[in-house]
Short mmCIF file of C-alpha atoms in Angstrom, two decimals:
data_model
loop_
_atom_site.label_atom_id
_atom_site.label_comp_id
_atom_site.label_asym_id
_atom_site.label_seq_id
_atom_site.Cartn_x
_atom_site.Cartn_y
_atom_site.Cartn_z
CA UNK B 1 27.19 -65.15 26.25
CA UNK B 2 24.60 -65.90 23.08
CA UNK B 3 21.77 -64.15 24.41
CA UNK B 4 24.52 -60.89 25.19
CA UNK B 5 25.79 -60.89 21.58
CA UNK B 6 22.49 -61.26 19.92
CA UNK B 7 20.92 -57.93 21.61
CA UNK B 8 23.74 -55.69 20.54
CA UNK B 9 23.15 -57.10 16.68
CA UNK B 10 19.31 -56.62 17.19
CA UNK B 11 19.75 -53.50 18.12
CA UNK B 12 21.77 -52.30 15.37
CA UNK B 13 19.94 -54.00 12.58
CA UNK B 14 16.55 -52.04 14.56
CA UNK B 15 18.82 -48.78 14.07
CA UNK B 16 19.76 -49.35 10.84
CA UNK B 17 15.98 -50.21 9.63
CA UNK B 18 14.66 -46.80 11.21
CA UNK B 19 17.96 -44.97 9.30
CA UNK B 20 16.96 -46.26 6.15
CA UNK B 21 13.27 -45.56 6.57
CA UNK B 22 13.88 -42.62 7.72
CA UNK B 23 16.37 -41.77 4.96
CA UNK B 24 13.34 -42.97 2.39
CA UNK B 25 10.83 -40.91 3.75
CA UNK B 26 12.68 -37.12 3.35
CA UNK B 27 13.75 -38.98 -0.20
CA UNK B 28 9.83 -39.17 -1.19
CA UNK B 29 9.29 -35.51 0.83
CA UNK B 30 12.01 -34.26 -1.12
CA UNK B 31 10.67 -35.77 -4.35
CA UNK B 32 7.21 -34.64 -3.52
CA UNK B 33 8.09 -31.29 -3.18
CA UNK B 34 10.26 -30.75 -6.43
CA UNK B 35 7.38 -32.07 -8.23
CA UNK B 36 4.75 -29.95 -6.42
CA UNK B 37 6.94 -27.02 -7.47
CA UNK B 38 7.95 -27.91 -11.01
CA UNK B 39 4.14 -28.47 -11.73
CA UNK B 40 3.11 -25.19 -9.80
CA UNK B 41 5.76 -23.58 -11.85
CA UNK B 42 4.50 -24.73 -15.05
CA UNK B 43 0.73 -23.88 -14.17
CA UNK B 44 1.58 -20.41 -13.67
CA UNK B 45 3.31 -20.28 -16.92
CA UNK B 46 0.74 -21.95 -18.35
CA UNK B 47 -2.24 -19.47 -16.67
CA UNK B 48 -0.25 -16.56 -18.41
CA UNK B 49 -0.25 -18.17 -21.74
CA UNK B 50 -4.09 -19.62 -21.53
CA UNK B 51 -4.67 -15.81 -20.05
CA UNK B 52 -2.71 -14.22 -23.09
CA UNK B 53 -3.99 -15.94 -25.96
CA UNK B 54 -7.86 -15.88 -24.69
CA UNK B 55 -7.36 -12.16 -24.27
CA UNK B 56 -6.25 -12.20 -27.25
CA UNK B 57 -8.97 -14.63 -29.94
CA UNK B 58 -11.73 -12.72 -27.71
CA UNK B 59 -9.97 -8.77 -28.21
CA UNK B 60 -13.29 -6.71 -30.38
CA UNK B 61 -11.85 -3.33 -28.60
CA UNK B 62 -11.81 -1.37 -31.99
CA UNK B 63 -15.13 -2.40 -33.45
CA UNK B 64 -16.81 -0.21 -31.20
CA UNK B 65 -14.92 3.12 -32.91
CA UNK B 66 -15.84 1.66 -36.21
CA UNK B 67 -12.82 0.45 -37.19
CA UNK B 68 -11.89 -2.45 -39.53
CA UNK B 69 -9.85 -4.59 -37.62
CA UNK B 70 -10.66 -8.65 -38.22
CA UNK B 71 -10.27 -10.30 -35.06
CA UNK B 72 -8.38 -12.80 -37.43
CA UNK B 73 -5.74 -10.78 -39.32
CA UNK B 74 -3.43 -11.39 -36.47
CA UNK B 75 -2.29 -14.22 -35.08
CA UNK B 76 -2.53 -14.83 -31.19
CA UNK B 77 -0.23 -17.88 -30.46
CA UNK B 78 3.18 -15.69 -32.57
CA UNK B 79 1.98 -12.35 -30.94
CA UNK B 80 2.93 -14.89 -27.41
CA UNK B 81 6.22 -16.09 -28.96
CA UNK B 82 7.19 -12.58 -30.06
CA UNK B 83 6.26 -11.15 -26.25
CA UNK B 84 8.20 -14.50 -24.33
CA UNK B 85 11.33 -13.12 -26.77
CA UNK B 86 11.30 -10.07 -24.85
CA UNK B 87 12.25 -11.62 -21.08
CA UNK B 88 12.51 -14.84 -21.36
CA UNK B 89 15.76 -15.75 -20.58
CA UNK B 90 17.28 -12.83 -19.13
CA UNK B 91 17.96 -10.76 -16.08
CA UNK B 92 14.07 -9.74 -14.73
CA UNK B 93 15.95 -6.57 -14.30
CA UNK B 94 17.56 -6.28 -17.87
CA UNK B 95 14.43 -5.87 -20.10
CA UNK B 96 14.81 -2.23 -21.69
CA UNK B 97 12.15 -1.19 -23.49
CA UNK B 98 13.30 -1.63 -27.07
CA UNK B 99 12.85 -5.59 -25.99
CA UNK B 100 9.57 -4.74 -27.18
CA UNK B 101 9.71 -3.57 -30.24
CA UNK B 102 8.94 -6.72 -32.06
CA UNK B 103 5.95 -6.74 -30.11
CA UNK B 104 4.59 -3.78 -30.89
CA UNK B 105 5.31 -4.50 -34.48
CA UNK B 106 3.14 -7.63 -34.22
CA UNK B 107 0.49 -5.85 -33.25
CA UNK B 108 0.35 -2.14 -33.66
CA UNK B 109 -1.62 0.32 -32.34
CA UNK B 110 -4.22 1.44 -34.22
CA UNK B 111 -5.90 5.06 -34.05
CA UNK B 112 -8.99 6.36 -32.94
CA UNK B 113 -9.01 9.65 -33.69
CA UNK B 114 -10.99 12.27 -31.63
CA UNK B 115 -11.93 9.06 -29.12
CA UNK B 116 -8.02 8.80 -27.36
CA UNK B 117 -8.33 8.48 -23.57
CA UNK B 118 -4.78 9.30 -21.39
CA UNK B 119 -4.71 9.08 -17.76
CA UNK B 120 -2.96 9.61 -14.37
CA UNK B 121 -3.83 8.62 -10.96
CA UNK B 122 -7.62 8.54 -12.27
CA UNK B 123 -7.41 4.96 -13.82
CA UNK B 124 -10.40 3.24 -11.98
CA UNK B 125 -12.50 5.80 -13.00
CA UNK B 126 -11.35 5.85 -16.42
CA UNK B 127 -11.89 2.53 -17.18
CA UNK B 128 -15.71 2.67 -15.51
CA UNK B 129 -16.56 5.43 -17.69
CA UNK B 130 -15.31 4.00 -21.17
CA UNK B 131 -16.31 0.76 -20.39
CA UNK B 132 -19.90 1.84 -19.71
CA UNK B 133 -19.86 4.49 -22.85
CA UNK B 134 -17.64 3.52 -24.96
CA UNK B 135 -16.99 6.74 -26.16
CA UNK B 136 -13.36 6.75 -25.64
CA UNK B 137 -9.88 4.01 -25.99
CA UNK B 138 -7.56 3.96 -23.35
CA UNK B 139 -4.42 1.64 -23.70
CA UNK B 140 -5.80 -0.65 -21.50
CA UNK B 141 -8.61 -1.11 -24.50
CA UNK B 142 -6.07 -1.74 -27.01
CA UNK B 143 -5.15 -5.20 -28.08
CA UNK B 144 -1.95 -5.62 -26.31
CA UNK B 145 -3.38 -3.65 -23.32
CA UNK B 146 -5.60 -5.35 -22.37
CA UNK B 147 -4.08 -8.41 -22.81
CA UNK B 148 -1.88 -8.05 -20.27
CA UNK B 149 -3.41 -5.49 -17.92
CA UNK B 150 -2.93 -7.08 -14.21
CA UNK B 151 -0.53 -9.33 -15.20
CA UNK B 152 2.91 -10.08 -13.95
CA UNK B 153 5.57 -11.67 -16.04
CA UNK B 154 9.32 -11.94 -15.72
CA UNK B 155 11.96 -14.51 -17.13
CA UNK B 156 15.26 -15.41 -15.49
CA UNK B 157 18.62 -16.13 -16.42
CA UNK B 158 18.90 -19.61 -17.89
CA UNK B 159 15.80 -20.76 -18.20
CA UNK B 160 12.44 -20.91 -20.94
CA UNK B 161 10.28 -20.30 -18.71
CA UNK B 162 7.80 -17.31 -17.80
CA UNK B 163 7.33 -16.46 -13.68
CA UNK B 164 4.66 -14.92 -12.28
CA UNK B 165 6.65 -15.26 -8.77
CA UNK B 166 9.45 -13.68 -7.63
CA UNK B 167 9.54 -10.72 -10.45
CA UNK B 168 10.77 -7.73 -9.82
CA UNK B 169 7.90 -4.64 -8.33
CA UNK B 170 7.40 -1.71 -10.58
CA UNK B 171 9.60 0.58 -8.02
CA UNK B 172 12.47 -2.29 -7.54
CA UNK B 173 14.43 -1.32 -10.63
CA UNK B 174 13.87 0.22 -13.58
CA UNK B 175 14.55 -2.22 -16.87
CA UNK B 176 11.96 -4.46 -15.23
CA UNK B 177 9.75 -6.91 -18.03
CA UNK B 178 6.03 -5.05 -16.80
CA UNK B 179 7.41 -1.54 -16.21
CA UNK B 180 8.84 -1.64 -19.44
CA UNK B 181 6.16 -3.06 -21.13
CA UNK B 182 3.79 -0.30 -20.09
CA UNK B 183 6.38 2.61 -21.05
CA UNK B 184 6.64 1.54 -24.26
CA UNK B 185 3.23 0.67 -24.85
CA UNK B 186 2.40 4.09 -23.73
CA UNK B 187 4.95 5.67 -25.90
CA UNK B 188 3.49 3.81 -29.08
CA UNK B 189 -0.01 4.54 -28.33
CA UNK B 190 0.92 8.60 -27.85
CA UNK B 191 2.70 7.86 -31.14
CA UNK B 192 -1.14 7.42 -32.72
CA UNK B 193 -2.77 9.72 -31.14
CA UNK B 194 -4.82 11.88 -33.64
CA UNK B 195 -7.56 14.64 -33.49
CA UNK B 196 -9.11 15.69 -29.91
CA UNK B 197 -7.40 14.00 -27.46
CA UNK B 198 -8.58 13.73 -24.01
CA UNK B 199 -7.00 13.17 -20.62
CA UNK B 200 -8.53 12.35 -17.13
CA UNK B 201 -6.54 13.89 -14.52
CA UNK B 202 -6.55 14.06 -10.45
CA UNK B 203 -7.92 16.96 -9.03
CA UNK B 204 -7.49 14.99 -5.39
CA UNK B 205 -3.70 15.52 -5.14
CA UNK B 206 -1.76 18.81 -4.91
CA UNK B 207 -0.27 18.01 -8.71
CA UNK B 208 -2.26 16.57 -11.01
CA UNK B 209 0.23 16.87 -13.66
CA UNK B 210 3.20 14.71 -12.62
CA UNK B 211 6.28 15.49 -15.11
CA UNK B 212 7.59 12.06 -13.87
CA UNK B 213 4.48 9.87 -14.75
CA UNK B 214 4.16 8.00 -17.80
CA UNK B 215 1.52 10.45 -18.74
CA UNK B 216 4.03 13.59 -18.52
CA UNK B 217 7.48 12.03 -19.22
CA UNK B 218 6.42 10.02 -21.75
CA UNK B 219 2.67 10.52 -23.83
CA UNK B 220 2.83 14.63 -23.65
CA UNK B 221 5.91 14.53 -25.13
CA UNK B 222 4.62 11.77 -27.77
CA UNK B 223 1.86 14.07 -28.96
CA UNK B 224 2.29 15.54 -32.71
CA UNK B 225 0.93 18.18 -33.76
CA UNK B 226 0.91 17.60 -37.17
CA UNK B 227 -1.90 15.09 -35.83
CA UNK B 228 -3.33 16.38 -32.33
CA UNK B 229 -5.23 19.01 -33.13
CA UNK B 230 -5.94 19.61 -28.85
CA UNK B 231 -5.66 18.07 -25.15
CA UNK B 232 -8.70 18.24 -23.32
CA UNK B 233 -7.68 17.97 -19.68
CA UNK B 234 -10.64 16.50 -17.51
CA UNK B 235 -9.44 17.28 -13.98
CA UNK B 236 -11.65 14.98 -11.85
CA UNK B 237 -12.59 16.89 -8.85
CA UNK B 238 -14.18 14.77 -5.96
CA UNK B 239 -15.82 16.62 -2.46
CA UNK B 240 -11.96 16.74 -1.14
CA UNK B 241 -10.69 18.48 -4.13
CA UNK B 242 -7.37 20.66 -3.62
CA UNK B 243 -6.56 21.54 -7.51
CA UNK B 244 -8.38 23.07 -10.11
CA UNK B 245 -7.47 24.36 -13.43
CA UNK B 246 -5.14 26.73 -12.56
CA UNK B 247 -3.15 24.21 -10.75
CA UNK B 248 0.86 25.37 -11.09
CA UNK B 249 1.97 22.02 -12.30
CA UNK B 250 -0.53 22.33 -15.76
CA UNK B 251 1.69 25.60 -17.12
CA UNK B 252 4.52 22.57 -16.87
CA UNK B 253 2.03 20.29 -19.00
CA UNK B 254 1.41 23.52 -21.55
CA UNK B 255 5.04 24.02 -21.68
CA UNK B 256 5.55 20.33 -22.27
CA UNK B 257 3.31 20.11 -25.00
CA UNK B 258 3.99 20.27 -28.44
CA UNK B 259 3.55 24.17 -29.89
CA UNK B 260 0.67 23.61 -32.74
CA UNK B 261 -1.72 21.95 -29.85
CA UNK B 262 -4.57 23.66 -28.73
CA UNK B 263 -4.65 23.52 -24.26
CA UNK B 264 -7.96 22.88 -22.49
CA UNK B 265 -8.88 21.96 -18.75
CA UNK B 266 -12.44 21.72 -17.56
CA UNK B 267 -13.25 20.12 -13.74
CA UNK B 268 -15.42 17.77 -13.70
CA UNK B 269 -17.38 16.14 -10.75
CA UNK B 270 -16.62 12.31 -9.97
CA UNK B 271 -20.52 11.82 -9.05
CA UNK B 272 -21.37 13.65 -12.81
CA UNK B 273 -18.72 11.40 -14.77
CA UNK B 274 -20.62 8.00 -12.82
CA UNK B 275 -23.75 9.47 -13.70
CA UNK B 276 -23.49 9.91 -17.02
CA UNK B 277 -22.07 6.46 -17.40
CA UNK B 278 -24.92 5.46 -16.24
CA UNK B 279 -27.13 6.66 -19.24
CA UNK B 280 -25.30 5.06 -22.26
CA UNK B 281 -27.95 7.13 -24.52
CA UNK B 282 -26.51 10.26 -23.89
CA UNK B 283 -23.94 11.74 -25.96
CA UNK B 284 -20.36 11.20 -25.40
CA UNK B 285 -19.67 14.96 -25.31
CA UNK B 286 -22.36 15.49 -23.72
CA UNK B 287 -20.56 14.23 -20.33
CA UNK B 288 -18.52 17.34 -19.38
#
């Protein structure tokens, strides 16, 4: 009768021993993984910030033009505070582009007149060419462009933090913190635009003037021309080229642009842009 009562009590001090350990083990998992993702978490924010603000102390873009800005009349870590008060905080799909004001303020966009660079649906080769010449300044090459050029960025409800998961895609909806961003960067850019401007265009699609891209909806209808004098449309033509000059959808970009600015297209071969990137000694007008 001992020996039959002590088995049952083994056995359920044995059960009760692999219930707690087992209990303690998907405690530590559990632990293990909430501090995994807390830290992951904060080394993306982190990489955004270390990303911004070394964009930022290294940006020389405008010496190039030569222009006067110091590399220290502006100051890198508020520039970050003022862009975190855009999102941070609030629905990723909430951010209009006003949110950025401030921002812009902080650092406005200065002008290179005659040397303005627009583009659609041509921005690889774009950025190849002026990075090679530097004859020309995109957005991109601006201070706050290319700070945050390939980056994602959202906030969310609730919290301080910046995400570089989980934000919303450019198409998903439309107040979104990067899509925003980018319109009204654009818009403040057009907004300096001054002398001969220039714009590298598509010639491999059947409308190289899109009236919903950023470039037609929102730069064209930016330009002044009380500043622009002209638009100097480089179509970039390619071996596949279907659209030239006297593409339908450019009489929508003359019609869209201001009255006062002088309208020119020229095509211009993909192989003869890369080539004359290739020879930094020859004259920026020189290339078409």
């Amino acid at each position: 009768m001992e020996n039959g009562g002590y088995q049952p009590q083994q056995k359920r001090r044995k059960r009760r021993c692999v219930i707690v350990t087992v209990a303690c083990v998907l405690l530590l998992i559990i632990i293990i993984v909430a501090v995994v993702f807390v830290l992951k978490r904060r080394q993306n924010e982190d990489s955004v910030t270390s990303t911004f603000i070394a964009r930022c102390e290294g940006y020389e873009g405008l010496h190039q033009f030569g222009d006067t800005l110091d590399p220290h009349s502006y100051d890198c870590q508020k520039i970050w505070k003022v862009f975190e008060q855009a999102y941070v905080g609030k629905d990723p799909c909430k951010v209009p582009t006003e949110a950025y004001d401030p921002l812009i303020a902080s650092a406005p966009f200065q002008p290179a007149c005659n040397r303005m660079m627009f583009w659609s649906k041509t921005k690889d080769v774009v950025h190849d060419f002026t990075e090679k010449t530097k004859c020309f300044l995109t957005l991109e090459d601006s201070l706050l462009g290319s700070v945050l050029d390939g980056l994602t960025w959202c906030g969310k409800e609730s919290s301080s933090e910046t995400f570089t998961t989980g934000c919303p895609g450019w198409t998903d909806c439309e107040n979104n913190p990067v899509r925003s961003f980018w319109v009204r960067a654009s818009a403040a850019f057009a907004d300096v635009a001054c002398g001969d401007v220039t714009a590298m265009l598509n010639g491999s699609i059947t409308t190289p003037f899109s009236p919903t891209s950023i470039f037609g909806s929102i730069e064209v209808k930016r330009f002044n021309s009380t500043r622009v004098k002209s638009l100097n449309v480089v179509l970039v033509t390619q071996m596949n080229n279907v659209a030239n000059c006297t593409n339908p959808s450019f009489k929508d970009l003359q019609e869209t642009l201001d009255k006062g600015i002088k309208y020119n297209c020229k095509e211009v071969a993909e192989s003869q842009i890369q080539e004359c990137s290739s020879k930094p000694d020859i004259a920026c007008g020189s290339c078409w």
